[in-house]
Amino acid sequence: MKRNTIVLGITLFVFAGFAWAGWANFEYRRQAADKVMAATMPPELVIGGDDGPPSPLLNKPAPKFTLQDLNGKKVSLADYKGKAVLINFWATWCGPCKLETPWLVELRDQYASKGFEILGISSEADNLTDDDKDAWAKDKAAISKFAQQMHMQYPVLINGDSISKDYGGLDAMPSSFYVDRNGIIVATQTGIVSKDEIEGKIKKALADTTAQAGK
């Protein structure tokens, strides 16, 4: 009887090991598939994005804000005065955001030396109250995990919903606002578009509008 119990225990342990390995392998393959899909999507493919009327914020000063990053540090848009900034609203549950983020990481690395930065603003925590500490901790952990997996080296800010009204309500994710060196929104984006189109809008934000006006 004792021997049978030991054998049963070993068998259950082995099955549990296989089950865990299978889940881990599935999770790894899922993450790899997301990256491959993002990397191999044809440049001309557009999913959603920019089909509606122009944003009322276009050609106007970007609304000011101050939010916390994942370390609790306060970060303001004003901190990046003189730089071109892509304000990118996203969420971990947003499928298109998973496709777009690797492109943003690459483009940020490519244009950072020219005075370009991305502020990745998470809109993860919808309708949470300030005293809901457990929910905030859970959302923050999910955001941090996503940022690490995607190698997001640019500032990642939380509680984007607190400024969503200032930026038009954010009816879809991702939503992006391209701010030039003078603090003016020169391009917007709702949904995901091609990497080439994102790069074109970054170049527009980087353009020296003062020099162009003098020509």
PDB file of C-alpha atoms in Angstrom:
ATOM      1  CA  MET A   1       0.000   0.000   0.000  1.00  0.00           C
ATOM      2  CA  LYS A   2       2.801   2.389   0.957  1.00  0.00           C
ATOM      3  CA  ARG A   3       4.681   1.547  -2.247  1.00  0.00           C
ATOM      4  CA  ASN A   4       1.587   2.285  -4.357  1.00  0.00           C
ATOM      5  CA  THR A   5       1.182   5.634  -2.638  1.00  0.00           C
ATOM      6  CA  ILE A   6       4.773   6.568  -3.426  1.00  0.00           C
ATOM      7  CA  VAL A   7       4.380   5.533  -7.068  1.00  0.00           C
ATOM      8  CA  LEU A   8       1.162   7.534  -7.352  1.00  0.00           C
ATOM      9  CA  GLY A   9       2.864  10.571  -5.847  1.00  0.00           C
ATOM     10  CA  ILE A  10       5.770  10.336  -8.281  1.00  0.00           C
ATOM     11  CA  THR A  11       3.376   9.933 -11.198  1.00  0.00           C
ATOM     12  CA  LEU A  12       1.392  13.007 -10.212  1.00  0.00           C
ATOM     13  CA  PHE A  13       4.602  14.979  -9.799  1.00  0.00           C
ATOM     14  CA  VAL A  14       5.770  13.985 -13.276  1.00  0.00           C
ATOM     15  CA  PHE A  15       2.426  14.931 -14.829  1.00  0.00           C
ATOM     16  CA  ALA A  16       2.507  18.277 -13.014  1.00  0.00           C
ATOM     17  CA  GLY A  17       5.987  18.884 -14.408  1.00  0.00           C
ATOM     18  CA  PHE A  18       4.825  18.152 -17.940  1.00  0.00           C
ATOM     19  CA  ALA A  19       1.819  20.443 -17.500  1.00  0.00           C
ATOM     20  CA  TRP A  20       3.981  23.313 -16.262  1.00  0.00           C
ATOM     21  CA  ALA A  21       6.498  22.800 -19.061  1.00  0.00           C
ATOM     22  CA  GLY A  22       3.688  22.778 -21.590  1.00  0.00           C
ATOM     23  CA  TRP A  23       2.277  26.066 -20.257  1.00  0.00           C
ATOM     24  CA  ALA A  24       5.703  27.693 -20.169  1.00  0.00           C
ATOM     25  CA  ASN A  25       6.389  26.554 -23.715  1.00  0.00           C
ATOM     26  CA  PHE A  26       3.005  27.895 -24.861  1.00  0.00           C
ATOM     27  CA  GLU A  27       3.631  31.262 -23.202  1.00  0.00           C
ATOM     28  CA  TYR A  28       7.089  31.483 -24.783  1.00  0.00           C
ATOM     29  CA  ARG A  29       5.702  30.619 -28.209  1.00  0.00           C
ATOM     30  CA  ARG A  30       2.876  33.145 -27.810  1.00  0.00           C
ATOM     31  CA  GLN A  31       5.294  35.939 -26.968  1.00  0.00           C
ATOM     32  CA  ALA A  32       7.585  34.919 -29.811  1.00  0.00           C
ATOM     33  CA  ALA A  33       4.647  34.889 -32.224  1.00  0.00           C
ATOM     34  CA  ASP A  34       3.672  38.417 -31.189  1.00  0.00           C
ATOM     35  CA  LYS A  35       7.189  39.648 -31.913  1.00  0.00           C
ATOM     36  CA  VAL A  36       7.400  37.827 -35.230  1.00  0.00           C
ATOM     37  CA  MET A  37       4.020  39.222 -36.313  1.00  0.00           C
ATOM     38  CA  ALA A  38       5.112  42.741 -35.423  1.00  0.00           C
ATOM     39  CA  ALA A  39       8.414  42.352 -37.238  1.00  0.00           C
ATOM     40  CA  THR A  40       7.031  40.779 -40.398  1.00  0.00           C
ATOM     41  CA  MET A  41       3.856  42.816 -40.914  1.00  0.00           C
ATOM     42  CA  PRO A  42       4.022  44.422 -44.385  1.00  0.00           C
ATOM     43  CA  PRO A  43       4.952  48.130 -44.121  1.00  0.00           C
ATOM     44  CA  GLU A  44       1.945  49.134 -46.192  1.00  0.00           C
ATOM     45  CA  LEU A  45      -0.560  47.309 -43.969  1.00  0.00           C
ATOM     46  CA  VAL A  46      -2.768  49.603 -41.933  1.00  0.00           C
ATOM     47  CA  ILE A  47      -4.981  48.273 -39.133  1.00  0.00           C
ATOM     48  CA  GLY A  48      -7.527  50.926 -38.175  1.00  0.00           C
ATOM     49  CA  GLY A  49      -5.933  54.256 -37.574  1.00  0.00           C
ATOM     50  CA  ASP A  50      -6.605  57.746 -38.902  1.00  0.00           C
ATOM     51  CA  ASP A  51      -9.897  56.941 -40.637  1.00  0.00           C
ATOM     52  CA  GLY A  52     -11.969  59.408 -38.645  1.00  0.00           C
ATOM     53  CA  PRO A  53     -12.029  63.224 -38.539  1.00  0.00           C
ATOM     54  CA  PRO A  54      -8.834  65.064 -37.580  1.00  0.00           C
ATOM     55  CA  SER A  55      -8.216  65.478 -33.878  1.00  0.00           C
ATOM     56  CA  PRO A  56      -9.290  68.889 -32.526  1.00  0.00           C
ATOM     57  CA  LEU A  57      -5.873  69.008 -30.841  1.00  0.00           C
ATOM     58  CA  LEU A  58      -4.033  69.055 -34.161  1.00  0.00           C
ATOM     59  CA  ASN A  59      -1.843  72.166 -34.580  1.00  0.00           C
ATOM     60  CA  LYS A  60      -2.502  73.188 -30.983  1.00  0.00           C
ATOM     61  CA  PRO A  61      -0.244  73.101 -27.905  1.00  0.00           C
ATOM     62  CA  ALA A  62      -0.122  69.664 -26.298  1.00  0.00           C
ATOM     63  CA  PRO A  63      -2.079  69.637 -23.003  1.00  0.00           C
ATOM     64  CA  LYS A  64       0.285  69.723 -20.059  1.00  0.00           C
ATOM     65  CA  PHE A  65       0.431  66.822 -17.626  1.00  0.00           C
ATOM     66  CA  THR A  66       2.435  65.302 -14.807  1.00  0.00           C
ATOM     67  CA  LEU A  67       2.276  61.549 -14.145  1.00  0.00           C
ATOM     68  CA  GLN A  68       4.301  59.010 -12.206  1.00  0.00           C
ATOM     69  CA  ASP A  69       6.614  56.486 -13.809  1.00  0.00           C
ATOM     70  CA  LEU A  70       6.952  52.884 -12.628  1.00  0.00           C
ATOM     71  CA  ASN A  71       9.415  53.976  -9.926  1.00  0.00           C
ATOM     72  CA  GLY A  72       7.074  56.608  -8.513  1.00  0.00           C
ATOM     73  CA  LYS A  73       9.005  59.521 -10.036  1.00  0.00           C
ATOM     74  CA  LYS A  74       6.913  62.427 -11.314  1.00  0.00           C
ATOM     75  CA  VAL A  75       7.412  63.103 -15.011  1.00  0.00           C
ATOM     76  CA  SER A  76       6.009  66.145 -16.814  1.00  0.00           C
ATOM     77  CA  LEU A  77       5.651  66.895 -20.488  1.00  0.00           C
ATOM     78  CA  ALA A  78       7.389  70.193 -19.696  1.00  0.00           C
ATOM     79  CA  ASP A  79      10.523  68.207 -18.814  1.00  0.00           C
ATOM     80  CA  TYR A  80      11.002  67.596 -22.543  1.00  0.00           C
ATOM     81  CA  LYS A  81      10.773  71.192 -23.729  1.00  0.00           C
ATOM     82  CA  GLY A  82      12.791  71.628 -26.920  1.00  0.00           C
ATOM     83  CA  LYS A  83      12.471  67.959 -27.887  1.00  0.00           C
ATOM     84  CA  ALA A  84      10.120  66.218 -30.273  1.00  0.00           C
ATOM     85  CA  VAL A  85       7.905  63.905 -28.240  1.00  0.00           C
ATOM     86  CA  LEU A  86       5.605  61.049 -29.149  1.00  0.00           C
ATOM     87  CA  ILE A  87       2.882  60.744 -26.506  1.00  0.00           C
ATOM     88  CA  ASN A  88       1.719  57.154 -26.887  1.00  0.00           C
ATOM     89  CA  PHE A  89      -1.335  55.947 -24.942  1.00  0.00           C
ATOM     90  CA  TRP A  90      -1.418  52.150 -24.688  1.00  0.00           C
ATOM     91  CA  ALA A  91      -2.510  49.237 -22.489  1.00  0.00           C
ATOM     92  CA  THR A  92      -1.273  45.700 -21.854  1.00  0.00           C
ATOM     93  CA  TRP A  93      -4.615  44.244 -23.003  1.00  0.00           C
ATOM     94  CA  CYS A  94      -4.382  46.078 -26.329  1.00  0.00           C
ATOM     95  CA  GLY A  95      -3.466  43.656 -29.142  1.00  0.00           C
ATOM     96  CA  PRO A  96      -2.398  46.357 -31.647  1.00  0.00           C
ATOM     97  CA  CYS A  97      -0.187  47.885 -28.936  1.00  0.00           C
ATOM     98  CA  LYS A  98       1.782  44.628 -28.819  1.00  0.00           C
ATOM     99  CA  LEU A  99       2.423  44.925 -32.540  1.00  0.00           C
ATOM    100  CA  GLU A 100       3.294  48.600 -32.446  1.00  0.00           C
ATOM    101  CA  THR A 101       5.590  48.706 -29.421  1.00  0.00           C
ATOM    102  CA  PRO A 102       8.615  46.934 -31.012  1.00  0.00           C
ATOM    103  CA  TRP A 103       8.502  49.509 -33.809  1.00  0.00           C
ATOM    104  CA  LEU A 104       8.417  52.351 -31.276  1.00  0.00           C
ATOM    105  CA  VAL A 105      11.399  50.884 -29.432  1.00  0.00           C
ATOM    106  CA  GLU A 106      13.407  50.718 -32.665  1.00  0.00           C
ATOM    107  CA  LEU A 107      12.401  54.193 -33.836  1.00  0.00           C
ATOM    108  CA  ARG A 108      13.140  55.726 -30.470  1.00  0.00           C
ATOM    109  CA  ASP A 109      16.640  54.245 -30.539  1.00  0.00           C
ATOM    110  CA  GLN A 110      17.089  55.491 -34.102  1.00  0.00           C
ATOM    111  CA  TYR A 111      16.035  59.093 -33.497  1.00  0.00           C
ATOM    112  CA  ALA A 112      16.918  59.716 -29.830  1.00  0.00           C
ATOM    113  CA  SER A 113      20.207  61.369 -30.792  1.00  0.00           C
ATOM    114  CA  LYS A 114      18.274  63.902 -32.894  1.00  0.00           C
ATOM    115  CA  GLY A 115      16.242  65.071 -29.905  1.00  0.00           C
ATOM    116  CA  PHE A 116      13.335  62.634 -29.956  1.00  0.00           C
ATOM    117  CA  GLU A 117      11.671  60.906 -27.012  1.00  0.00           C
ATOM    118  CA  ILE A 118       8.621  58.730 -26.415  1.00  0.00           C
ATOM    119  CA  LEU A 119       6.386  58.927 -23.364  1.00  0.00           C
ATOM    120  CA  GLY A 120       4.528  55.630 -23.108  1.00  0.00           C
ATOM    121  CA  ILE A 121       1.415  56.377 -21.074  1.00  0.00           C
ATOM    122  CA  SER A 122      -0.451  53.327 -19.812  1.00  0.00           C
ATOM    123  CA  SER A 123      -4.239  53.500 -19.656  1.00  0.00           C
ATOM    124  CA  GLU A 124      -4.419  50.206 -17.794  1.00  0.00           C
ATOM    125  CA  ALA A 125      -6.304  51.316 -14.690  1.00  0.00           C
ATOM    126  CA  ASP A 126      -9.766  52.398 -15.766  1.00  0.00           C
ATOM    127  CA  ASN A 127     -12.094  53.859 -13.098  1.00  0.00           C
ATOM    128  CA  LEU A 128      -9.850  52.938 -10.173  1.00  0.00           C
ATOM    129  CA  THR A 129     -10.065  55.019  -7.021  1.00  0.00           C
ATOM    130  CA  ASP A 130      -6.941  56.395  -5.391  1.00  0.00           C
ATOM    131  CA  ASP A 131      -7.410  54.199  -2.295  1.00  0.00           C
ATOM    132  CA  ASP A 132      -7.716  50.924  -4.256  1.00  0.00           C
ATOM    133  CA  LYS A 133      -4.111  49.977  -3.497  1.00  0.00           C
ATOM    134  CA  ASP A 134      -4.393  46.281  -4.353  1.00  0.00           C
ATOM    135  CA  ALA A 135      -5.815  46.987  -7.818  1.00  0.00           C
ATOM    136  CA  TRP A 136      -3.186  49.645  -8.466  1.00  0.00           C
ATOM    137  CA  ALA A 137      -0.406  47.264  -7.437  1.00  0.00           C
ATOM    138  CA  LYS A 138      -1.778  44.560  -9.746  1.00  0.00           C
ATOM    139  CA  ASP A 139      -2.006  46.924 -12.711  1.00  0.00           C
ATOM    140  CA  LYS A 140       1.440  48.358 -12.037  1.00  0.00           C
ATOM    141  CA  ALA A 141       2.929  44.853 -11.961  1.00  0.00           C
ATOM    142  CA  ALA A 142       1.293  44.033 -15.315  1.00  0.00           C
ATOM    143  CA  ILE A 143       2.578  47.265 -16.844  1.00  0.00           C
ATOM    144  CA  SER A 144       6.108  46.654 -15.540  1.00  0.00           C
ATOM    145  CA  LYS A 145       6.124  43.102 -16.912  1.00  0.00           C
ATOM    146  CA  PHE A 146       4.950  44.296 -20.329  1.00  0.00           C
ATOM    147  CA  ALA A 147       7.574  47.057 -20.407  1.00  0.00           C
ATOM    148  CA  GLN A 148      10.347  44.594 -19.565  1.00  0.00           C
ATOM    149  CA  GLN A 149       9.226  42.053 -22.139  1.00  0.00           C
ATOM    150  CA  MET A 150       9.037  44.709 -24.841  1.00  0.00           C
ATOM    151  CA  HIS A 151      12.372  46.320 -23.830  1.00  0.00           C
ATOM    152  CA  MET A 152      10.749  49.722 -23.451  1.00  0.00           C
ATOM    153  CA  GLN A 153      13.709  51.924 -22.516  1.00  0.00           C
ATOM    154  CA  TYR A 154      11.737  55.142 -22.816  1.00  0.00           C
ATOM    155  CA  PRO A 155       9.686  56.565 -19.896  1.00  0.00           C
ATOM    156  CA  VAL A 156       6.607  54.478 -19.063  1.00  0.00           C
ATOM    157  CA  LEU A 157       3.992  56.449 -17.144  1.00  0.00           C
ATOM    158  CA  ILE A 158       0.886  55.201 -15.345  1.00  0.00           C
ATOM    159  CA  ASN A 159      -2.679  56.427 -14.795  1.00  0.00           C
ATOM    160  CA  GLY A 160      -3.172  57.706 -18.319  1.00  0.00           C
ATOM    161  CA  ASP A 161      -6.936  57.715 -17.784  1.00  0.00           C
ATOM    162  CA  SER A 162      -6.527  60.734 -15.506  1.00  0.00           C
ATOM    163  CA  ILE A 163      -5.570  62.872 -18.535  1.00  0.00           C
ATOM    164  CA  SER A 164      -7.625  61.102 -21.205  1.00  0.00           C
ATOM    165  CA  LYS A 165     -10.233  63.898 -21.407  1.00  0.00           C
ATOM    166  CA  ASP A 166      -7.517  66.455 -22.087  1.00  0.00           C
ATOM    167  CA  TYR A 167      -6.455  64.342 -25.065  1.00  0.00           C
ATOM    168  CA  GLY A 168      -9.888  63.864 -26.578  1.00  0.00           C
ATOM    169  CA  GLY A 169     -11.215  60.877 -24.665  1.00  0.00           C
ATOM    170  CA  LEU A 170      -8.989  58.167 -26.199  1.00  0.00           C
ATOM    171  CA  ASP A 171     -11.686  56.094 -27.866  1.00  0.00           C
ATOM    172  CA  ALA A 172      -9.178  53.532 -29.180  1.00  0.00           C
ATOM    173  CA  MET A 173      -5.785  52.086 -28.344  1.00  0.00           C
ATOM    174  CA  PRO A 174      -3.126  52.883 -29.211  1.00  0.00           C
ATOM    175  CA  SER A 175      -3.621  56.629 -29.491  1.00  0.00           C
ATOM    176  CA  SER A 176      -0.620  58.781 -30.316  1.00  0.00           C
ATOM    177  CA  PHE A 177       0.150  62.488 -30.415  1.00  0.00           C
ATOM    178  CA  TYR A 178       3.295  63.777 -32.114  1.00  0.00           C
ATOM    179  CA  VAL A 179       4.573  66.955 -30.495  1.00  0.00           C
ATOM    180  CA  ASP A 180       7.186  69.144 -32.180  1.00  0.00           C
ATOM    181  CA  ARG A 181      10.039  71.005 -30.506  1.00  0.00           C
ATOM    182  CA  ASN A 182       7.757  73.974 -29.861  1.00  0.00           C
ATOM    183  CA  GLY A 183       5.192  71.897 -27.973  1.00  0.00           C
ATOM    184  CA  ILE A 184       2.661  71.832 -30.836  1.00  0.00           C
ATOM    185  CA  ILE A 185       0.833  68.647 -31.838  1.00  0.00           C
ATOM    186  CA  VAL A 186       1.712  68.281 -35.525  1.00  0.00           C
ATOM    187  CA  ALA A 187       0.257  64.792 -36.104  1.00  0.00           C
ATOM    188  CA  THR A 188      -2.046  62.338 -34.387  1.00  0.00           C
ATOM    189  CA  GLN A 189      -2.849  58.644 -34.720  1.00  0.00           C
ATOM    190  CA  THR A 190      -5.750  56.497 -33.556  1.00  0.00           C
ATOM    191  CA  GLY A 191      -5.180  52.749 -33.799  1.00  0.00           C
ATOM    192  CA  ILE A 192      -2.175  51.107 -35.386  1.00  0.00           C
ATOM    193  CA  VAL A 193      -0.667  52.166 -38.690  1.00  0.00           C
ATOM    194  CA  SER A 194       2.470  51.067 -40.535  1.00  0.00           C
ATOM    195  CA  LYS A 195       5.943  51.566 -39.118  1.00  0.00           C
ATOM    196  CA  ASP A 196       6.800  53.758 -42.106  1.00  0.00           C
ATOM    197  CA  GLU A 197       3.882  56.067 -41.343  1.00  0.00           C
ATOM    198  CA  ILE A 198       4.921  56.329 -37.691  1.00  0.00           C
ATOM    199  CA  GLU A 199       8.449  57.199 -38.786  1.00  0.00           C
ATOM    200  CA  GLY A 200       7.116  59.860 -41.150  1.00  0.00           C
ATOM    201  CA  LYS A 201       5.220  61.517 -38.305  1.00  0.00           C
ATOM    202  CA  ILE A 202       8.291  61.382 -36.082  1.00  0.00           C
ATOM    203  CA  LYS A 203      10.276  63.172 -38.791  1.00  0.00           C
ATOM    204  CA  LYS A 204       7.548  65.795 -39.013  1.00  0.00           C
ATOM    205  CA  ALA A 205       7.752  66.382 -35.257  1.00  0.00           C
ATOM    206  CA  LEU A 206      11.546  66.638 -35.468  1.00  0.00           C
ATOM    207  CA  ALA A 207      11.491  69.168 -38.300  1.00  0.00           C
ATOM    208  CA  ASP A 208      12.858  72.594 -37.415  1.00  0.00           C
ATOM    209  CA  THR A 209       9.709  74.609 -38.019  1.00  0.00           C
ATOM    210  CA  THR A 210      11.465  77.869 -37.222  1.00  0.00           C
ATOM    211  CA  ALA A 211      14.083  77.242 -39.923  1.00  0.00           C
ATOM    212  CA  GLN A 212      11.409  76.210 -42.390  1.00  0.00           C
ATOM    213  CA  ALA A 213       9.421  79.389 -41.763  1.00  0.00           C
ATOM    214  CA  GLY A 214      12.499  81.480 -42.533  1.00  0.00           C
ATOM    215  CA  LYS A 215      13.012  79.901 -45.943  1.00  0.00           C
TER     216      LYS A 215
END
